[in-house]
Amino acid sequence: LGFAGEVAPDTAAEDRTAEAAHHLREGIRAAQTGNRGAARTALLRAAELDPQSESAWMWLSSISEYPEELLAFLTNVLEINPLNARALEWSTATKTLLAKNLVQRGIDAAEAGQNDLAAQHFNQALEYDEKNSMAWLWLASMCESTEGKLSYLEKVLEFDPENETAKAGHQAAKNSIREGLLAEARSAAVSGNSASANELLDAVIAEEPDAEDAWVLKSHIAVSFDEKIIAFRRVLE
């Protein structure tokens, strides 16, 4: 029993639930008649009174005009019901749209010479859509290290194996790394550092077992006769 003038907790909760239901009905009615302003006000009040109202958040999603806001409403729906098929569909489509918008901002920034800002936009786009090939390609094009380019291009090929731009760039990056390793191996061999030269050549051969030029150089720096024979046989093969 409460003191005089107090409202019992159960009664207060029931009143809150009833008020939330009332605002939800009003919001749905307004949304159905095209009165977005009134619908938004009523539905937001319903969601405030009952944050677990899947219907309130879903109806707010249906009248939202901005993708960022729409995604926030859909996130609330999916936190309540992760299996809401419509919310999942809309959420995927909204994330794809946001990613495309961010990629375009990134392209504009890159073309204006603002590479840091561009990279920020591309990375944000990938947070929404990890499979956005354009974002990965632009990050690859801006990357200064060949290894970094290779990493970004491998992500494109993971999601889009037939992407011709990625395939050409990936091969060019691999060739650049290969030539760099061979150049370092030759330099090490000339300076008499056979161990280092062999390590570099092994790295080339691991990626390209039939690398004739690597095997030829291996035959020149081999210490034992058996090692030279093995290298020459590979060249002849």
PDB file of N, CA and C in Angstrom, residues 8 12 23-24 34 93 96 98 101 123 146 164 207:
ATOM      1  N   ALA A   8       0.471   3.908  -7.491  1.00  0.00           N
ATOM      2  CA  ALA A   8       1.095   2.588  -7.409  1.00  0.00           C
ATOM      3  C   ALA A   8       1.951   2.353  -8.644  1.00  0.00           C
ATOM      4  N   ALA A  12       1.132   3.190 -12.640  1.00  0.00           N
ATOM      5  CA  ALA A  12       1.928   4.134 -13.430  1.00  0.00           C
ATOM      6  C   ALA A  12       2.421   3.482 -14.714  1.00  0.00           C
ATOM      7  N   HIS A  23      -0.410   7.123 -28.561  1.00  0.00           N
ATOM      8  CA  HIS A  23       0.429   7.900 -29.479  1.00  0.00           C
ATOM      9  C   HIS A  23       0.818   7.061 -30.708  1.00  0.00           C
ATOM     10  N   LEU A  24       1.021   5.759 -30.498  1.00  0.00           N
ATOM     11  CA  LEU A  24       1.358   4.886 -31.627  1.00  0.00           C
ATOM     12  C   LEU A  24       0.208   4.854 -32.629  1.00  0.00           C
ATOM     13  N   GLY A  34      -0.612  10.651 -44.731  1.00  0.00           N
ATOM     14  CA  GLY A  34       0.418  11.495 -45.332  1.00  0.00           C
ATOM     15  C   GLY A  34       0.841  12.686 -44.499  1.00  0.00           C
ATOM     16  N   ALA A  93      19.913  -2.035 -47.585  1.00  0.00           N
ATOM     17  CA  ALA A  93      19.801  -1.061 -48.679  1.00  0.00           C
ATOM     18  C   ALA A  93      20.287   0.320 -48.239  1.00  0.00           C
ATOM     19  N   THR A  96      24.072   0.399 -48.018  1.00  0.00           N
ATOM     20  CA  THR A  96      24.642   0.462 -49.370  1.00  0.00           C
ATOM     21  C   THR A  96      24.573   1.886 -49.908  1.00  0.00           C
ATOM     22  N   LEU A  98      24.393   4.722 -48.122  1.00  0.00           N
ATOM     23  CA  LEU A  98      25.322   5.558 -47.361  1.00  0.00           C
ATOM     24  C   LEU A  98      26.755   5.334 -47.836  1.00  0.00           C
ATOM     25  N   ASN A 101      27.303   7.134 -51.138  1.00  0.00           N
ATOM     26  CA  ASN A 101      27.429   8.579 -50.924  1.00  0.00           C
ATOM     27  C   ASN A 101      28.809   8.937 -50.382  1.00  0.00           C
ATOM     28  N   ASN A 123      37.021   4.782 -45.841  1.00  0.00           N
ATOM     29  CA  ASN A 123      36.981   3.859 -44.704  1.00  0.00           C
ATOM     30  C   ASN A 123      35.613   3.858 -44.035  1.00  0.00           C
ATOM     31  N   THR A 146      53.666  -0.608 -52.056  1.00  0.00           N
ATOM     32  CA  THR A 146      53.181  -1.657 -52.952  1.00  0.00           C
ATOM     33  C   THR A 146      52.475  -2.748 -52.169  1.00  0.00           C
ATOM     34  N   GLU A 164      38.279  -6.535 -63.371  1.00  0.00           N
ATOM     35  CA  GLU A 164      39.452  -6.420 -64.246  1.00  0.00           C
ATOM     36  C   GLU A 164      40.457  -5.393 -63.723  1.00  0.00           C
ATOM     37  N   GLU A 207      56.354 -17.569 -54.019  1.00  0.00           N
ATOM     38  CA  GLU A 207      55.211 -17.015 -54.735  1.00  0.00           C
ATOM     39  C   GLU A 207      55.144 -17.503 -56.174  1.00  0.00           C
TER      40      GLU A 207
END
